[in-house]
Coordinates of C-alpha atoms and ligand atoms in Angstrom, one line a residue:
Chain A
X1 CA 179.5 -50.0 92.5
X2 CA 180.6 -50.1 89.0
X3 CA 179.6 -53.3 87.4
X4 CA 181.9 -54.9 85.0
X5 CA 179.4 -56.6 82.6
X6 CA 175.9 -55.6 81.5
X7 CA 173.5 -58.0 83.1
X8 CA 170.1 -57.9 81.4
X9 CA 167.2 -57.8 83.9
X10 CA 165.1 -60.9 83.0
X11 CA 161.8 -59.2 83.8
X12 CA 161.9 -56.6 81.0
X13 CA 159.0 -56.5 78.6
X14 CA 159.2 -58.2 75.3
X15 CA 157.7 -57.4 71.9
X16 CA 154.8 -59.7 72.6
X17 CA 154.0 -58.0 75.9
X18 CA 153.9 -54.6 74.1
X19 CA 151.5 -55.8 71.5
X20 CA 149.3 -57.5 74.0
X21 CA 149.2 -54.3 76.0
X22 CA 148.3 -52.3 72.9
X23 CA 145.3 -54.6 72.1
X24 CA 144.3 -54.4 75.8
X25 CA 144.1 -50.6 75.7
X26 CA 142.3 -50.7 72.4
X27 CA 139.5 -53.0 73.6
X28 CA 139.2 -51.2 76.9
X29 CA 138.6 -47.9 75.1
X30 CA 136.2 -49.5 72.6
X31 CA 134.1 -51.1 75.4
X32 CA 134.1 -47.9 77.4
X33 CA 132.9 -46.0 74.4
X34 CA 130.0 -48.4 73.9
X35 CA 129.0 -48.1 77.5
X36 CA 129.3 -44.4 77.4
X37 CA 127.1 -44.3 74.4
X38 CA 124.3 -45.5 76.6
X39 CA 124.2 -42.2 78.4
X40 CA 123.7 -40.2 75.3
X41 CA 120.0 -41.0 74.5
X42 CA 119.1 -40.3 78.1
X43 CA 120.9 -37.0 78.1
X44 CA 119.5 -35.9 74.8
X45 CA 115.9 -36.8 75.8
X46 CA 116.1 -35.2 79.2
X47 CA 117.8 -31.9 77.9
X48 CA 115.3 -31.6 75.0
X49 CA 112.4 -32.1 77.4
X50 CA 113.7 -29.7 80.0
X51 CA 114.7 -27.0 77.4
X52 CA 111.5 -27.1 75.4
X53 CA 109.0 -28.2 78.1
X54 CA 110.0 -26.5 81.4
X55 CA 108.4 -23.2 80.4
X56 CA 105.1 -25.0 80.6
X57 CA 105.4 -26.2 84.1
X58 CA 103.4 -24.2 86.5
X59 CA 100.9 -24.7 89.2
X60 CA 98.0 -24.2 86.8
X61 CA 99.5 -26.6 84.3
X62 CA 99.8 -29.4 86.9
X63 CA 96.5 -28.8 88.7
X64 CA 94.3 -27.3 86.0
X65 CA 91.9 -28.8 83.5
X66 CA 92.7 -28.8 79.8
X67 CA 90.8 -26.0 78.1
X68 CA 90.1 -24.7 74.6
X69 CA 90.2 -28.1 72.8
X70 CA 93.1 -29.2 74.9
X71 CA 95.4 -26.6 73.5
X72 CA 95.5 -24.6 76.7
X73 CA 95.1 -25.2 80.4
X74 CA 96.4 -28.0 82.6
X75 CA 96.8 -31.7 82.7
X76 CA 95.4 -32.5 86.1
X77 CA 92.8 -35.1 85.0
X78 CA 95.4 -37.0 83.0
X79 CA 97.9 -36.9 85.9
X80 CA 95.4 -38.1 88.4
X81 CA 94.2 -40.7 85.9
X82 CA 97.6 -42.2 85.6
X83 CA 98.0 -42.4 89.3
X84 CA 94.6 -44.2 89.4
X85 CA 95.5 -46.6 86.7
X86 CA 98.9 -47.5 88.0
X87 CA 97.7 -47.6 91.6
X88 CA 94.9 -50.0 90.9
X89 CA 97.1 -52.1 88.6
X90 CA 99.6 -52.3 91.5
X91 CA 97.0 -53.4 94.0
X92 CA 96.0 -56.2 91.7
X93 CA 99.4 -57.4 90.4
X94 CA 101.5 -57.2 93.5
X95 CA 99.6 -59.6 95.7
X96 CA 99.0 -62.1 92.9
X97 CA 102.6 -61.8 91.6
X98 CA 104.2 -62.1 95.0
X99 CA 102.0 -65.0 96.0
X100 CA 102.7 -66.8 92.7
X101 CA 106.4 -66.3 93.1
X102 CA 106.4 -67.6 96.6
X103 CA 104.6 -70.7 95.4
X104 CA 107.0 -71.2 92.5
X105 CA 110.1 -70.6 94.6
X106 CA 109.2 -72.2 97.9
X107 CA 106.6 -74.9 97.3
X108 CA 106.4 -76.0 93.7
X109 CA 107.8 -79.4 93.0
X110 CA 109.4 -80.0 89.7
X111 CA 106.6 -81.4 87.6
X112 CA 104.6 -80.6 84.5
X113 CA 102.3 -78.2 86.3
X114 CA 105.3 -76.1 87.4
X115 CA 106.9 -76.2 84.0
X116 CA 103.6 -75.1 82.5
X117 CA 103.4 -72.1 84.8
X118 CA 107.0 -71.2 84.0
X119 CA 106.3 -71.5 80.3
X120 CA 103.3 -69.3 80.7
X121 CA 105.3 -66.6 82.5
X122 CA 107.9 -66.5 79.8
X123 CA 105.4 -66.3 77.0
X124 CA 103.2 -63.7 78.9
X125 CA 106.3 -61.5 79.2
X126 CA 106.8 -61.7 75.4
X127 CA 103.3 -60.7 74.4
X128 CA 103.2 -57.3 72.7
X129 CA 101.3 -54.6 74.5
X130 CA 98.8 -54.1 71.7
X131 CA 97.8 -57.8 72.0
X132 CA 97.4 -57.3 75.8
X133 CA 95.1 -54.3 74.9
X134 CA 92.9 -56.5 72.7
X135 CA 92.8 -59.2 75.3
X136 CA 91.8 -56.6 77.9
X137 CA 88.9 -55.5 75.7
X138 CA 87.7 -59.0 75.2
X139 CA 88.2 -60.2 78.7
X140 CA 87.6 -57.3 81.1
X141 CA 85.6 -54.8 79.1
X142 CA 83.2 -57.2 77.4
X143 CA 83.3 -60.6 79.1
X144 CA 83.5 -59.5 82.7
X145 CA 81.3 -56.5 81.8
X146 CA 83.5 -53.9 83.5
X147 CA 83.0 -51.6 80.4
X148 CA 85.7 -49.2 79.4
X149 CA 86.8 -48.3 82.9
X150 CA 89.8 -47.8 85.2
X151 CA 89.2 -51.3 86.5
X152 CA 89.4 -52.9 83.0
X153 CA 92.5 -50.8 82.1
X154 CA 94.3 -51.5 85.3
X155 CA 93.6 -55.2 85.1
X156 CA 95.0 -55.2 81.6
X157 CA 98.1 -53.4 82.9
X158 CA 98.3 -55.9 85.8
X159 CA 98.2 -58.9 83.5
X160 CA 101.0 -57.3 81.5
X161 CA 103.2 -56.6 84.5
X162 CA 102.5 -59.8 86.3
X163 CA 105.3 -61.9 84.7
X164 CA 107.9 -59.3 85.5
X165 CA 106.7 -58.9 89.1
X166 CA 106.8 -62.7 89.5
X167 CA 110.3 -62.9 88.0
X168 CA 111.6 -60.1 90.2
X169 CA 110.1 -61.5 93.3
X170 CA 111.3 -65.0 92.6
X171 CA 114.8 -63.8 92.1
X172 CA 114.8 -62.0 95.4
X173 CA 113.5 -65.1 97.1
X174 CA 116.1 -67.3 95.5
X175 CA 118.8 -64.9 96.7
X176 CA 118.1 -65.9 100.3
X177 CA 120.6 -68.7 101.0
X178 CA 119.1 -72.1 101.1
X179 CA 121.0 -72.9 104.3
X180 CA 118.6 -70.5 106.2
X181 CA 115.6 -72.5 105.0
X182 CA 117.3 -75.8 106.0
X183 CA 118.1 -74.4 109.4
X184 CA 114.4 -73.6 109.9
X185 CA 113.0 -76.9 108.6
X186 CA 115.4 -78.8 110.9
X187 CA 114.1 -76.9 113.9
X188 CA 110.6 -78.1 112.9
X189 CA 109.4 -75.0 111.2
X190 CA 106.7 -75.5 108.6
X191 CA 107.2 -74.1 105.1
X192 CA 105.0 -71.1 105.9
X193 CA 106.7 -70.4 109.2
X194 CA 110.0 -70.5 107.3
X195 CA 108.8 -68.1 104.6
X196 CA 107.1 -65.8 107.1
X197 CA 110.0 -65.5 109.5
X198 CA 113.1 -65.9 107.5
X199 CA 112.6 -65.9 103.7
X200 CA 110.3 -62.9 103.3
X201 CA 112.0 -60.6 105.8
X202 CA 115.3 -61.2 104.0
X203 CA 114.0 -60.7 100.5
X204 CA 111.6 -57.8 101.0
X205 CA 114.1 -55.2 99.8
X206 CA 114.6 -56.9 96.5
X207 CA 110.9 -57.5 96.0
X208 CA 110.0 -53.9 96.7
X209 CA 112.6 -52.6 94.4
X210 CA 111.6 -54.9 91.6
X211 CA 108.0 -54.1 92.0
X212 CA 108.5 -50.3 92.0
X213 CA 110.7 -50.6 88.8
X214 CA 107.9 -52.5 87.1
X215 CA 105.3 -50.1 88.2
X216 CA 107.2 -47.1 86.9
X217 CA 107.3 -48.9 83.5
X218 CA 103.5 -49.2 83.3
X219 CA 103.2 -45.4 83.9
X220 CA 104.2 -44.8 80.2
X221 CA 102.1 -47.6 78.7
X222 CA 99.6 -46.3 76.1
X223 CA 98.3 -49.2 74.0
X224 CA 96.9 -51.4 76.8
X225 CA 94.8 -48.6 78.3
X226 CA 93.7 -46.9 75.1
X227 CA 90.8 -49.3 74.4
X228 CA 90.1 -50.4 77.9
X229 CA 89.7 -47.4 80.1
X230 CA 91.5 -44.3 79.0
X231 CA 89.7 -41.6 77.1
X232 CA 90.9 -38.7 74.9
X233 CA 89.1 -36.1 76.8
X234 CA 86.9 -36.2 79.9
X235 CA 86.1 -33.0 81.6
X236 CA 85.3 -34.6 85.0
X237 CA 87.6 -36.5 87.4
X238 CA 87.0 -40.2 87.9
X239 CA 85.1 -41.0 91.1
X240 CA 85.4 -44.8 91.1
X241 CA 87.2 -47.6 89.3
X242 CA 84.2 -48.0 87.1
X243 CA 84.7 -44.6 85.5
X244 CA 86.8 -43.8 82.5
X245 CA 89.7 -41.5 82.9
X246 CA 92.3 -39.5 81.0
X247 CA 95.9 -40.6 81.3
X248 CA 99.2 -38.8 80.8
X249 CA 100.6 -41.2 78.2
X250 CA 97.5 -41.1 76.1
X251 CA 97.2 -37.4 76.5
X252 CA 100.7 -37.0 75.2
X253 CA 99.8 -39.0 72.2
X254 CA 96.7 -37.0 71.6
X255 CA 98.2 -33.5 72.0
X256 CA 101.1 -34.4 69.8
X257 CA 99.3 -36.0 66.9
X258 CA 95.5 -35.6 67.1
X259 CA 94.8 -32.0 68.0
X260 CA 95.5 -29.1 65.7
X261 CA 97.0 -25.8 66.8
X262 CA 98.7 -27.1 69.9
X263 CA 101.4 -24.8 71.1
X264 CA 104.8 -26.4 70.6
X265 CA 105.8 -26.5 74.2
X266 CA 102.7 -28.3 75.4
X267 CA 103.6 -31.9 74.4
X268 CA 107.1 -31.3 75.8
X269 CA 105.6 -30.2 79.0
X270 CA 103.4 -33.3 79.2
X271 CA 106.3 -35.5 78.4
X272 CA 108.4 -33.8 81.0
X273 CA 105.8 -34.5 83.7
X274 CA 105.5 -38.1 82.6
X275 CA 109.2 -38.8 82.6
X276 CA 109.6 -37.0 85.9
X277 CA 107.0 -39.4 87.4
X278 CA 108.9 -42.4 86.1
X279 CA 112.3 -41.1 87.3
X280 CA 110.9 -40.2 90.7
X281 CA 109.7 -43.7 91.2
X282 CA 113.0 -45.2 90.0
X283 CA 114.9 -43.0 92.4
X284 CA 112.6 -44.0 95.2
X285 CA 113.2 -47.6 94.3
X286 CA 117.0 -47.1 94.3
X287 CA 116.9 -45.1 97.5
X288 CA 114.8 -47.8 99.1
X289 CA 117.2 -50.5 97.9
X290 CA 120.2 -48.6 99.4
X291 CA 118.5 -48.0 102.6
X292 CA 117.5 -51.7 103.0
X293 CA 120.8 -53.0 101.8
X294 CA 122.5 -51.0 104.6
X295 CA 120.4 -53.0 107.0
X296 CA 121.1 -56.3 105.1
X297 CA 121.4 -59.0 107.6
X298 CA 124.1 -61.3 106.2
Chain B
X1 CA 136.7 -119.9 118.5
X2 CA 134.3 -118.0 120.7
X3 CA 133.3 -115.5 118.1
X4 CA 130.1 -117.3 117.5
X5 CA 129.1 -117.1 121.1
X6 CA 130.0 -113.4 121.1
X7 CA 127.7 -112.8 118.1
X8 CA 124.8 -114.5 119.9
X9 CA 125.2 -112.6 123.1
X10 CA 125.3 -109.2 121.3
X11 CA 122.2 -110.0 119.3
X12 CA 120.5 -111.1 122.5
X13 CA 121.2 -107.9 124.4
X14 CA 120.3 -105.9 121.4
X15 CA 116.8 -107.4 121.2
X16 CA 116.2 -106.9 124.9
X17 CA 117.5 -103.3 124.8
X18 CA 115.5 -102.5 121.7
X19 CA 113.4 -99.8 123.2
X20 CA 116.5 -98.3 124.7
X21 CA 117.9 -97.6 121.3
X22 CA 118.2 -94.0 120.2
X23 CA 118.0 -95.1 116.5
X24 CA 117.1 -98.5 115.3
X25 CA 116.7 -99.3 111.6
X26 CA 115.7 -102.5 110.0
X27 CA 116.1 -103.4 106.3
X28 CA 116.3 -99.7 105.4
X29 CA 116.7 -99.1 101.6
X30 CA 116.8 -95.8 100.0
X31 CA 116.7 -94.7 96.4
X32 CA 117.3 -91.4 94.7
X33 CA 115.1 -92.1 91.7
X34 CA 116.8 -95.1 90.1
X35 CA 120.0 -94.9 92.1
X36 CA 120.1 -96.9 95.3
X37 CA 122.0 -95.0 98.0
X38 CA 121.3 -97.2 101.0
X39 CA 121.3 -101.0 101.0
X40 CA 119.6 -103.0 103.7
X41 CA 120.8 -100.9 106.7
X42 CA 120.3 -102.6 110.1
X43 CA 121.6 -100.4 112.8
X44 CA 121.2 -100.2 116.5
X45 CA 122.5 -96.9 117.8
X46 CA 122.5 -96.6 121.6
X47 CA 121.1 -93.9 123.7
X48 CA 123.4 -91.3 125.4
X49 CA 126.4 -92.4 123.4
X50 CA 128.5 -90.6 120.8
X51 CA 128.4 -92.7 117.7
X52 CA 130.6 -91.7 114.7
X53 CA 130.0 -92.7 111.2
X54 CA 132.9 -93.0 108.8
X55 CA 133.3 -94.1 105.2
X56 CA 134.5 -92.8 101.8
X57 CA 132.8 -90.0 100.1
X58 CA 129.5 -90.9 98.5
X59 CA 128.9 -94.0 100.6
X60 CA 125.6 -92.6 102.0
X61 CA 126.5 -91.2 105.4
X62 CA 124.7 -87.9 104.8
X63 CA 121.8 -89.8 103.2
X64 CA 121.4 -91.9 106.3
X65 CA 121.6 -88.9 108.6
X66 CA 119.1 -87.0 106.6
X67 CA 116.6 -89.9 106.6
X68 CA 116.7 -90.0 110.4
X69 CA 115.0 -86.5 110.6
X70 CA 113.1 -87.1 107.4
X71 CA 114.6 -84.1 105.6
X72 CA 115.3 -86.2 102.5
X73 CA 111.7 -86.6 101.6
X74 CA 111.5 -83.1 100.4
X75 CA 113.0 -84.3 97.2
X76 CA 110.1 -85.8 95.4
X77 CA 112.1 -88.6 93.9
X78 CA 113.3 -90.3 97.1
X79 CA 111.9 -93.7 97.8
X80 CA 112.4 -95.3 101.2
X81 CA 111.5 -98.7 102.5
X82 CA 112.2 -100.6 105.7
X83 CA 111.9 -98.7 109.0
X84 CA 113.7 -96.3 111.2
X85 CA 112.7 -96.4 114.9
X86 CA 113.6 -93.5 117.1
X87 CA 113.3 -94.5 120.8
X88 CA 111.2 -97.4 119.6
X89 CA 108.7 -95.4 117.5
X90 CA 108.7 -95.8 113.7
X91 CA 109.1 -92.4 112.4
X92 CA 107.9 -93.4 108.9
X93 CA 104.5 -94.4 110.3
X94 CA 101.9 -92.5 108.3
X95 CA 100.4 -91.1 111.5
X96 CA 103.7 -89.5 112.6
X97 CA 103.8 -85.7 112.6
X98 CA 107.0 -84.4 111.0
X99 CA 107.4 -81.4 113.3
X100 CA 107.4 -83.8 116.3
X101 CA 110.2 -85.8 114.8
X102 CA 112.3 -82.7 114.0
X103 CA 111.9 -81.5 117.6
X104 CA 113.4 -84.7 119.0
X105 CA 116.0 -85.1 116.3
X106 CA 118.2 -82.0 115.8
X107 CA 120.6 -81.6 113.0
X108 CA 123.9 -79.7 112.7
X109 CA 125.3 -79.0 109.2
X110 CA 128.8 -79.0 107.7
X111 CA 128.7 -75.2 107.2
X112 CA 127.4 -73.4 110.2
X113 CA 124.1 -71.9 109.2
X114 CA 123.0 -69.4 111.9
X115 CA 120.0 -67.3 110.9
X116 CA 120.7 -63.7 109.9
X117 CA 119.4 -62.3 113.2
X118 CA 120.8 -61.7 116.7
X119 CA 122.4 -64.4 118.8
X120 CA 119.5 -64.2 121.1
X121 CA 116.9 -64.6 118.4
X122 CA 118.8 -67.6 117.0
X123 CA 118.5 -69.4 120.3
X124 CA 114.9 -68.5 120.8
X125 CA 113.8 -69.3 117.2
X126 CA 112.9 -73.0 117.8
X127 CA 111.6 -72.3 121.2
X128 CA 109.2 -69.6 120.1
X129 CA 108.1 -71.8 117.2
X130 CA 107.1 -74.7 119.4
X131 CA 105.6 -72.7 122.3
X132 CA 103.3 -70.3 120.4
X133 CA 100.5 -71.3 122.7
X134 CA 102.3 -70.3 125.9
X135 CA 103.4 -67.0 127.3
X136 CA 107.0 -66.6 128.3
X137 CA 108.4 -63.6 130.1
X138 CA 111.6 -61.9 129.1
X139 CA 113.2 -63.4 132.2
X140 CA 112.2 -66.9 131.2
X141 CA 113.6 -66.3 127.7
X142 CA 116.8 -64.9 129.1
X143 CA 117.2 -68.0 131.2
X144 CA 116.7 -70.2 128.2
X145 CA 119.3 -68.3 126.2
X146 CA 121.8 -68.4 129.1
X147 CA 121.3 -72.1 129.7
X148 CA 121.6 -73.1 126.1
X149 CA 124.8 -71.0 125.6
X150 CA 126.2 -72.3 128.8
X151 CA 125.8 -75.9 127.6
X152 CA 127.8 -75.2 124.4
X153 CA 130.5 -73.4 126.3
X154 CA 129.7 -70.1 124.6
X155 CA 128.0 -68.1 127.3
X156 CA 131.1 -66.3 128.7
X157 CA 132.2 -65.2 125.3
X158 CA 128.9 -63.8 124.0
X159 CA 126.9 -62.9 127.1
X160 CA 127.6 -59.1 126.7
X161 CA 126.6 -58.9 123.1
X162 CA 123.6 -61.2 122.7
X163 CA 122.1 -58.6 120.3
X164 CA 125.0 -59.0 117.9
X165 CA 124.4 -60.6 114.5
X166 CA 125.0 -64.3 114.7
X167 CA 126.6 -64.2 111.3
X168 CA 129.4 -62.0 112.7
X169 CA 130.7 -64.7 115.0
X170 CA 133.7 -66.8 114.1
X171 CA 132.9 -70.1 112.4
X172 CA 133.6 -72.1 115.5
X173 CA 131.3 -69.9 117.5
X174 CA 128.6 -70.1 114.8
X175 CA 128.8 -73.8 114.8
X176 CA 128.4 -73.9 118.6
X177 CA 125.5 -71.5 118.3
X178 CA 123.9 -73.8 115.8
X179 CA 124.1 -76.6 118.4
X180 CA 122.9 -74.3 121.1
X181 CA 119.8 -73.2 119.3
X182 CA 118.6 -76.9 119.0
X183 CA 118.7 -77.3 122.8
X184 CA 115.7 -75.2 124.0
X185 CA 113.4 -77.5 122.0
X186 CA 114.8 -80.4 124.1
X187 CA 116.0 -82.8 121.4
X188 CA 117.1 -86.2 122.4
X189 CA 119.2 -86.9 119.4
X190 CA 121.7 -84.7 117.7
X191 CA 122.8 -85.5 114.2
X192 CA 126.0 -83.8 113.0
X193 CA 127.1 -84.0 109.4
X194 CA 130.8 -83.2 109.4
X195 CA 130.4 -80.4 111.9
X196 CA 134.0 -79.5 112.0
X197 CA 135.0 -79.6 108.4
X198 CA 134.6 -75.9 107.8
X199 CA 136.6 -75.1 111.0
X200 CA 140.3 -74.6 111.6
X201 CA 142.2 -77.1 113.9
X202 CA 141.6 -74.9 117.0
X203 CA 137.9 -74.6 116.2
X204 CA 137.7 -78.3 115.5
X205 CA 139.2 -79.1 118.9
X206 CA 136.8 -76.8 120.6
X207 CA 133.8 -78.3 118.9
X208 CA 135.0 -81.8 119.6
X209 CA 135.4 -80.9 123.3
X210 CA 131.9 -79.7 123.2
X211 CA 130.6 -82.9 121.7
X212 CA 132.4 -84.9 124.3
X213 CA 130.8 -82.6 127.0
X214 CA 127.3 -83.2 125.6
X215 CA 127.7 -87.0 125.7
X216 CA 125.3 -88.7 127.9
X217 CA 122.8 -85.9 127.9
X218 CA 122.0 -86.4 124.2
X219 CA 122.5 -89.3 121.8
X220 CA 124.9 -88.0 119.2
X221 CA 125.5 -89.4 115.7
X222 CA 128.4 -87.6 114.0
X223 CA 129.6 -88.1 110.4
X224 CA 133.2 -87.4 110.0
X225 CA 136.0 -87.8 107.4
X226 CA 138.6 -87.3 110.1
X227 CA 139.7 -90.6 111.4
X228 CA 141.5 -89.1 114.4
X229 CA 138.3 -87.3 115.3
X230 CA 136.2 -90.4 115.2
X231 CA 138.8 -92.0 117.4
X232 CA 139.0 -89.2 119.9
X233 CA 135.4 -88.1 120.0
X234 CA 133.2 -91.1 119.8
X235 CA 132.4 -94.2 121.8
X236 CA 131.0 -96.3 119.0
X237 CA 131.8 -96.2 115.3
X238 CA 130.0 -97.2 112.2
X239 CA 131.9 -97.9 109.0
X240 CA 129.9 -97.6 105.7
X241 CA 130.9 -98.5 102.2
X242 CA 128.9 -98.0 99.0
X243 CA 125.6 -97.7 100.8
X244 CA 126.1 -100.6 103.2
X245 CA 127.1 -100.8 106.8
X246 CA 130.2 -102.9 107.0
X247 CA 130.9 -102.7 110.7
X248 CA 129.6 -101.2 113.9
X249 CA 131.5 -101.6 117.1
X250 CA 133.2 -99.8 119.9
X251 CA 135.4 -97.2 118.5
X252 CA 138.4 -98.5 120.3
X253 CA 137.9 -102.0 118.9
X254 CA 137.3 -100.8 115.4
X255 CA 140.6 -98.9 115.2
X256 CA 142.6 -101.6 116.9
X257 CA 141.1 -104.8 115.6
X258 CA 138.8 -104.2 112.7
X259 CA 136.7 -107.3 111.8
X260 CA 136.6 -106.7 108.1
X261 CA 139.2 -106.2 105.5
X262 CA 137.4 -103.2 104.0
X263 CA 137.4 -101.5 107.4
X264 CA 141.0 -102.1 107.9
X265 CA 141.8 -100.8 104.4
X266 CA 139.8 -97.7 105.0
X267 CA 141.3 -97.0 108.4
X268 CA 144.7 -97.3 107.0
X269 CA 143.9 -94.9 104.3
X270 CA 143.9 -97.2 101.4
X271 CA 140.9 -95.5 99.9
X272 CA 139.7 -92.0 100.3
Ligands
ATP301 N1 119.9 -85.3 96.2 C1 120.4 -86.4 95.6 N2 120.0 -86.8 94.4 C2 120.6 -87.9 93.8 N3 121.6 -88.5 94.3 C3 122.1 -88.2 95.5 C4 121.5 -87.0 96.2 N4 122.3 -86.9 97.3 C5 123.2 -87.8 97.3 N5 123.1 -88.6 96.2 C6 124.0 -89.7 95.9 O1 123.9 -90.7 97.0 C7 125.1 -91.2 97.3 C8 125.4 -91.0 98.7 O2 125.5 -89.6 99.0 P1 125.8 -89.0 100.4 O3 125.7 -87.5 100.3 O4 124.9 -89.6 101.4 O5 127.3 -89.5 100.7 P2 128.2 -89.1 101.9 O6 128.7 -90.4 102.4 O7 127.6 -88.2 102.8 O8 129.4 -88.4 101.1 P3 130.4 -87.3 101.6 O9 131.3 -87.9 102.5 O10 131.0 -86.8 100.3 O11 129.5 -86.2 102.2 C9 126.1 -90.5 96.4 O12 126.5 -91.4 95.3 C10 125.4 -89.3 95.9 O13 125.8 -89.0 94.5
MG302 MG1 128.0 -86.1 103.3

């Protein structure tokens, strides 16, 4: 099979291809590096907390009262307080947020009223948390007369999370194909019947996930609860929503900056518990999403 | 020479048969905001007949269809005047209940849109919706499911897996299912907006066969871009152009001796 002449294969690479390929690799590596950078802070924070704080974690720490001017003992009142605050905020913001999102997504005509609501949502999402805190004091503590209490603090948190709950819910609702709604309407279903039987069942996974993610975010909020319901130190556990309470985030602030002679590991221990709560809720949300997506119906 | 007499006799019979009409419109105009999509539509669509509606893209076929089951009004900016009578009743009368109109006038879309539940649930959806006040046993429901699927020639294929997701069926089967799920509510008119355009030729043939099968039991109004389909699968044909009805006659006549130049041009493919 000796060939007489050298026939150049016309598909060989050219100078230009080589340079394009080099640039391609360069950018890929650059972008990958930037994306990888993202993991760094998470890793550093987590390892620091685990290394310095895990020695604190014990049954007495989780379920005991702080003692000796908060330099010893446990964090139970703060832990329980955070659960209270987040729980009550959830009970307020989820029904309101979901209902508002259903209205905006399924009923609202395109008019000035709807546009005003949308504008309000965007702006509410941009309000700094310290401003929410002052609003909470004015509105819930003073005007509605709830005093500094779990209720006032949770309502402040609820107002703060409302826009995100609405946006997350609305996105999940919009992800349900329009054709399903049309199919229902054309069989004579009312809007509510359509929402109830087709839209909500098919968007519940997205709504739940969004809501849980939002809730986990409020767990760490400090400013909005500081003036409205959370206290530095209260030796008794809250009994109703009208009591004040301790909270993990505020407790962390207090033991790291306000109290002298705190053992070094204590703030790390508190932070570790706080971040574990957040991560736990996030994982629950992801697990739920995966579970429900497995059952996705279209 | 006798075309004048012809005209007279048709209008005469039309007036007499008015209550026999499936859909009758008079001076129907429709605007999307400032844009007028339908101009002075006067149509008399007979009961128990398959009527096809043809015309170039954007001429208002879907708009007309969608105003017969009043789904257009959802858009706040739609303005309608004139009247649409379904079996002699003005459906735009203020006293009319929308749900009752939708029950009688079923609609099938271009893309099959089964609900993301089982085949069985799809069939029973409308039925359950409209019979909330009555109790039906499982056997009754099974019967409804079987009867509906039989009517659309789908029963033999799916009877052993009624619990399967409807969205897993082939497009042709999905489209048949979408027709079947209208039937338990006992509609009298079926509106179909290009029901075959998402299907392959085999699926198209199967759905056409089904439409032909349903003829007589339901009054069917079908929009199509497929001239051959209009010719094969309809008894009467309406040609629309730029929001106006140009011609409405027997399908056979329209394709052999169109009365208007525009119709002839369109049929011969001189505009898309
Ligand atoms: N929701 C709407 N808002 C504004 N204009 C519309 C709307 N729907 C349709 N139109 C306009 O009305 C006219 C008729 O549209 P229609 O959808 O009824 O046409 P069609 O005959 O069904 O066309 P096709 O064959 O492409 O489906 C078009 O010019 C279209 O742009
Ligand atoms: Mg159309």
